[in-house]
Short mmCIF file of N, CA and C in Angstrom, two decimals:
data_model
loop_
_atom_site.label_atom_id
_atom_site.label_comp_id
_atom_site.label_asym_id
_atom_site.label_seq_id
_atom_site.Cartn_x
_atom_site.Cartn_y
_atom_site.Cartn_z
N UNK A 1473 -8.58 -2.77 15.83
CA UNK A 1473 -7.95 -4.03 15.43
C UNK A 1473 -7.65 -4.90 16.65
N UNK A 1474 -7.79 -6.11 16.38
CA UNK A 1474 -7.41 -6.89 17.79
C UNK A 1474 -5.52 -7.40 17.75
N UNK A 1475 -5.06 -7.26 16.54
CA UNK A 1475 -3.63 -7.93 16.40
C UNK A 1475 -3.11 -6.28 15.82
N UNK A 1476 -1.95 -6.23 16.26
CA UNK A 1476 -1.37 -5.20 15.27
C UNK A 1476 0.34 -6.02 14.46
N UNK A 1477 0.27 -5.24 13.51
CA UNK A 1477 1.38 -5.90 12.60
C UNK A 1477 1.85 -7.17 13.71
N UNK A 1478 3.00 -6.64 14.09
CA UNK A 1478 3.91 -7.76 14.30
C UNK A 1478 2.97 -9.07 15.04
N UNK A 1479 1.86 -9.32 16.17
CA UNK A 1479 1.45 -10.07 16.21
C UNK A 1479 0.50 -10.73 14.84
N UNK A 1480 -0.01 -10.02 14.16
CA UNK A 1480 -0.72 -10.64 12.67
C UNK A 1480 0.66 -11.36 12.55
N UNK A 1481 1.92 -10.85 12.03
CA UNK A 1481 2.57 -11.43 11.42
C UNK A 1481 3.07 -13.57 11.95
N UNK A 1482 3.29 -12.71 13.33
CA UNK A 1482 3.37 -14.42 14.26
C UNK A 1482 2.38 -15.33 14.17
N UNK A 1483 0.93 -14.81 14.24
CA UNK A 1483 -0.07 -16.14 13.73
C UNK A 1483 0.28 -16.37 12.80
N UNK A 1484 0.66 -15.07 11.41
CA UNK A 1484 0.02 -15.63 9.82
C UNK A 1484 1.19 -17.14 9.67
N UNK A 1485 2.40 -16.51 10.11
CA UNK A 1485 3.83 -17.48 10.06
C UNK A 1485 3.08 -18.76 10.91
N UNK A 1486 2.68 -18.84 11.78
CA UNK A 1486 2.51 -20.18 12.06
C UNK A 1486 1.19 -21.15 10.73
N UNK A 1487 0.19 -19.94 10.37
CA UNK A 1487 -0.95 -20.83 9.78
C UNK A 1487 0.10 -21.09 8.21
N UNK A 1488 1.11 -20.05 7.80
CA UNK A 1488 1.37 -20.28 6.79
C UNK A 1488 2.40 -22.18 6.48
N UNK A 1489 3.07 -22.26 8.12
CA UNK A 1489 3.75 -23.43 8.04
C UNK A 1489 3.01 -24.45 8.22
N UNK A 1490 1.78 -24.49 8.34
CA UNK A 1490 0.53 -25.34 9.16
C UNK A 1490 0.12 -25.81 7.34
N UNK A 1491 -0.03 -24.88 6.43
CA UNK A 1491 -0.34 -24.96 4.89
C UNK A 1491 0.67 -25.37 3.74
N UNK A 1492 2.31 -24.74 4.34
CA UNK A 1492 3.47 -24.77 3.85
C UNK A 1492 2.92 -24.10 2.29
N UNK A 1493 3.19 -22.73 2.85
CA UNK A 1493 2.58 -21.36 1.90
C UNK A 1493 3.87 -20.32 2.68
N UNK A 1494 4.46 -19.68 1.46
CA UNK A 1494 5.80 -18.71 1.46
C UNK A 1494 5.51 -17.73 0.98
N UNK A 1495 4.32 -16.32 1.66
CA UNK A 1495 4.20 -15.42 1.19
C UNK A 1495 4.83 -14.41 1.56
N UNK A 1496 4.84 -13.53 0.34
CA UNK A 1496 5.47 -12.63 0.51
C UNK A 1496 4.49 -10.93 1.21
N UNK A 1497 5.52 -10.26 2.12
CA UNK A 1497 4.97 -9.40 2.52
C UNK A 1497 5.47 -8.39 2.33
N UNK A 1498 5.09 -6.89 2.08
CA UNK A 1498 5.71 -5.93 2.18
C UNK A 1498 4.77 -4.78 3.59
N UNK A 1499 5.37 -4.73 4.76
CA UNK A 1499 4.84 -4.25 5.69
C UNK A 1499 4.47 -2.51 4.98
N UNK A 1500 3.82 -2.04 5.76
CA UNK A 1500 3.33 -0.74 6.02
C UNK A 1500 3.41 0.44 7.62
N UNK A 1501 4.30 0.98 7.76
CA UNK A 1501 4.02 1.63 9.01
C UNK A 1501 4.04 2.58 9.22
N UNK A 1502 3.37 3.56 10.03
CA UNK A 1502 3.26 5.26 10.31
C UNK A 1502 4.86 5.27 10.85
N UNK A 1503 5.78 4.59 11.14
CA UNK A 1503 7.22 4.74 11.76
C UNK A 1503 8.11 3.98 11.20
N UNK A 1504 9.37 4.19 11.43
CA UNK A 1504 10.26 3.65 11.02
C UNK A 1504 11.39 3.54 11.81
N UNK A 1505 10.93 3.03 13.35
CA UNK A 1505 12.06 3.05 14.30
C UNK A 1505 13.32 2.15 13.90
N UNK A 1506 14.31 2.24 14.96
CA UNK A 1506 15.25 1.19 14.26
C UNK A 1506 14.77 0.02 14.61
N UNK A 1507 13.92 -0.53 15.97
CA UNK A 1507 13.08 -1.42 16.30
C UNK A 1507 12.53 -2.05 14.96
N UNK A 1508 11.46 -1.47 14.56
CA UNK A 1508 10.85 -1.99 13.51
C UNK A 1508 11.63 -2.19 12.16
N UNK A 1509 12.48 -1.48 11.90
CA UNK A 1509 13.25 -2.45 10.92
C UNK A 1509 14.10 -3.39 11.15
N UNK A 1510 14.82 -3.12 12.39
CA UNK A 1510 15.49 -4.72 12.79
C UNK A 1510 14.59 -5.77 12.94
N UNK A 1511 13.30 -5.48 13.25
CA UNK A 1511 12.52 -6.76 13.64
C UNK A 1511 11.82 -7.29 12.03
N UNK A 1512 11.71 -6.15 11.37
CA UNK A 1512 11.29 -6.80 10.23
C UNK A 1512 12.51 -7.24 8.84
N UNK A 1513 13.54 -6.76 9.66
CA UNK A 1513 14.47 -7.45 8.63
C UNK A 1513 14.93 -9.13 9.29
N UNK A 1514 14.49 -9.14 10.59
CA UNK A 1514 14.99 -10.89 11.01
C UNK A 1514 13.60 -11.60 10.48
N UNK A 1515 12.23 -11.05 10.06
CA UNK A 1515 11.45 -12.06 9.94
C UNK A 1515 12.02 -12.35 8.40
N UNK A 1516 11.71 -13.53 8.00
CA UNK A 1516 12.10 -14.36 6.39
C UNK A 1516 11.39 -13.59 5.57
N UNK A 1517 9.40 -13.73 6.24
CA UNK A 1517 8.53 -13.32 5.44
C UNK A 1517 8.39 -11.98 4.83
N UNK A 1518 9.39 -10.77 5.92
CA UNK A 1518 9.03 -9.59 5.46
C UNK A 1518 10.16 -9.05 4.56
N UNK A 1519 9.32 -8.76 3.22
CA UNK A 1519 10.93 -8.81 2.00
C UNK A 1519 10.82 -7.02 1.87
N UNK A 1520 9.58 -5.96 2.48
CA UNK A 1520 10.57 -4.51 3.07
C UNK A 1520 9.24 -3.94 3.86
N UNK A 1521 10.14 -3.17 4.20
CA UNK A 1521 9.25 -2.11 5.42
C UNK A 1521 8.52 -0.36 4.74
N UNK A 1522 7.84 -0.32 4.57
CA UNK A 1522 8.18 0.84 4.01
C UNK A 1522 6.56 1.65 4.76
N UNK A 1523 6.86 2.93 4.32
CA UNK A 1523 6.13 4.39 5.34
C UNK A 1523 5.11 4.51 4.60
N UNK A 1524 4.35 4.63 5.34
CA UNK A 1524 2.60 5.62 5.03
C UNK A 1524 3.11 7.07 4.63
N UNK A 1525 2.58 6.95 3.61
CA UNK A 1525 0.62 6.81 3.13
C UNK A 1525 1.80 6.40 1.87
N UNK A 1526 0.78 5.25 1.06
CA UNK A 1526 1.50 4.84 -0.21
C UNK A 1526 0.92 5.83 -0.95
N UNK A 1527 2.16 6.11 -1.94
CA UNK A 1527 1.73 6.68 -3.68
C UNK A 1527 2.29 6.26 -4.55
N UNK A 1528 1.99 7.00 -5.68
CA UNK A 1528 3.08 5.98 -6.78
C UNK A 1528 4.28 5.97 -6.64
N UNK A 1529 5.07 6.78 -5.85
CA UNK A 1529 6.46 6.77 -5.43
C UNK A 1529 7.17 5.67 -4.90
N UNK A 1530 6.23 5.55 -3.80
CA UNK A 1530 5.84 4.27 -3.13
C UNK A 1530 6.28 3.02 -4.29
N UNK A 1531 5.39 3.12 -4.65
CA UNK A 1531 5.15 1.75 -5.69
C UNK A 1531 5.99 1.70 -6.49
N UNK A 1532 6.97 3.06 -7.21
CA UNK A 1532 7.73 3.11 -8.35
C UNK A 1532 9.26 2.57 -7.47
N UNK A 1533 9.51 2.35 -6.20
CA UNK A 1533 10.14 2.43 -5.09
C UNK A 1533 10.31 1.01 -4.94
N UNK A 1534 9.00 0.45 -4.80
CA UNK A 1534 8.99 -0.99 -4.56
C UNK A 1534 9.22 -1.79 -5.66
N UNK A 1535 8.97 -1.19 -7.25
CA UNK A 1535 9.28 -2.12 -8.18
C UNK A 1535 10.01 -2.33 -8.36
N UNK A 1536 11.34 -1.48 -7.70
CA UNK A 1536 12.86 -1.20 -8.28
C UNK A 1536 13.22 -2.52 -7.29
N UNK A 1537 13.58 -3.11 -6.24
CA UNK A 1537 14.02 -3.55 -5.46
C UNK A 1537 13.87 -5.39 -6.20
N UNK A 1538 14.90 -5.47 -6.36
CA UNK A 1538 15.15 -6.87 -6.66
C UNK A 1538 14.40 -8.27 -6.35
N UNK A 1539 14.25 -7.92 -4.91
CA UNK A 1539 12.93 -8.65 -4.25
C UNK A 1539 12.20 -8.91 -4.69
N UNK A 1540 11.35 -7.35 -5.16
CA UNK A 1540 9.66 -7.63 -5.67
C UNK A 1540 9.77 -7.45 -7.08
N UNK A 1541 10.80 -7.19 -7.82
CA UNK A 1541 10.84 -6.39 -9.28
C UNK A 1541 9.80 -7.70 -10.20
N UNK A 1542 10.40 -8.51 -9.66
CA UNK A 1542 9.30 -9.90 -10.84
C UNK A 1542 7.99 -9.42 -10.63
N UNK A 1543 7.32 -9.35 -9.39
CA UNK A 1543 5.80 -8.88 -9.36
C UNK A 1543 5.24 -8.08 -9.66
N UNK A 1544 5.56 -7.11 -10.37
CA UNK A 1544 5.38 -6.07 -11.58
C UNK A 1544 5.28 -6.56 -13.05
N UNK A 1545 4.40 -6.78 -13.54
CA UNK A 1545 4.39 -6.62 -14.92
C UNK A 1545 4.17 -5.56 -15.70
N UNK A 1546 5.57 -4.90 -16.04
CA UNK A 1546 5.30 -3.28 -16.81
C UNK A 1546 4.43 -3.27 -17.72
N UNK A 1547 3.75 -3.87 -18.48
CA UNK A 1547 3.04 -3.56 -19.37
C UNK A 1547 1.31 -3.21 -18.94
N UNK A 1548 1.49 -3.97 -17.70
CA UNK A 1548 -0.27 -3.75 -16.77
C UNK A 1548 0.41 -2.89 -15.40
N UNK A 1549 1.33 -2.31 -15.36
CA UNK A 1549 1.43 -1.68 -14.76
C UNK A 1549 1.02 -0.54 -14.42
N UNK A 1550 0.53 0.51 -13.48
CA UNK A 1550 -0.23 1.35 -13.64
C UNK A 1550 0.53 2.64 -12.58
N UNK A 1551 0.78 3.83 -12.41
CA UNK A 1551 0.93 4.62 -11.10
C UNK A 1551 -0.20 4.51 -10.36
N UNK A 1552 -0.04 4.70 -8.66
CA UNK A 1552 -1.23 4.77 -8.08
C UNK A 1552 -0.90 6.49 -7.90
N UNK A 1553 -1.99 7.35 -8.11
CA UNK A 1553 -2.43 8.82 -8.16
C UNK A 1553 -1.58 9.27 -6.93
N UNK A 1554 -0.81 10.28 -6.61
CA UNK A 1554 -0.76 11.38 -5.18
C UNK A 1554 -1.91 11.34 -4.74
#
C-alpha cells in the first residue's frame, strides 16, 4: 500500500471537503493502541475503531451502536459466517 489508514484518512478528509461529502467510516485495525483510538476518536469522520478479522460478531457489534444502527436494515440483514 502506498498510504496506510491514518494518511488515507487525511487525503480522503481533504477530497471529501473539496466535494462537501460527510462519510461515514468505520476503521479496521490489527491493534488497538490507546494511540489509535485517541486519534480516531478526534477525527469527525471516524464514527468507531474496531479489530480484525471481522465476523458476524463484528457486525452484530456494529449494528448495536447508535451511530451506525440506521445503516442496518434488519430485514436484508444477513450474519457474515466465522
Amino acid at each position: 500500500p502506498v498510504l496506510n489508514g491514518w494518511e488515507f484518512l487525511s487525503q480522503f478528509k481533504e477530497l471529501c471537503q473539496t466535494h462537501k461529502r460527510h462519510p461515514v467510516i468505520v476503521m479496521v485495525s490489527a491493534t488497538n493502541t490507546a494511540e489509535d483510538l485517541s486519534r480516531a476518536s478526534a477525527n469527525p469522520m471516524v464514527l468507531n475503531l474496531t479489530l480484525k478479522p471481522i465476523n458476524g460478531g463484528t457486525i452484530d457489534e456494529l449494528r448495536q451502536l447508535d451511530s451506525l444502527s440506521h445503516f442496518f436494515d434488519d430485514q436484508q440483514a444477513h450474519s457474515i459466517a466465522p
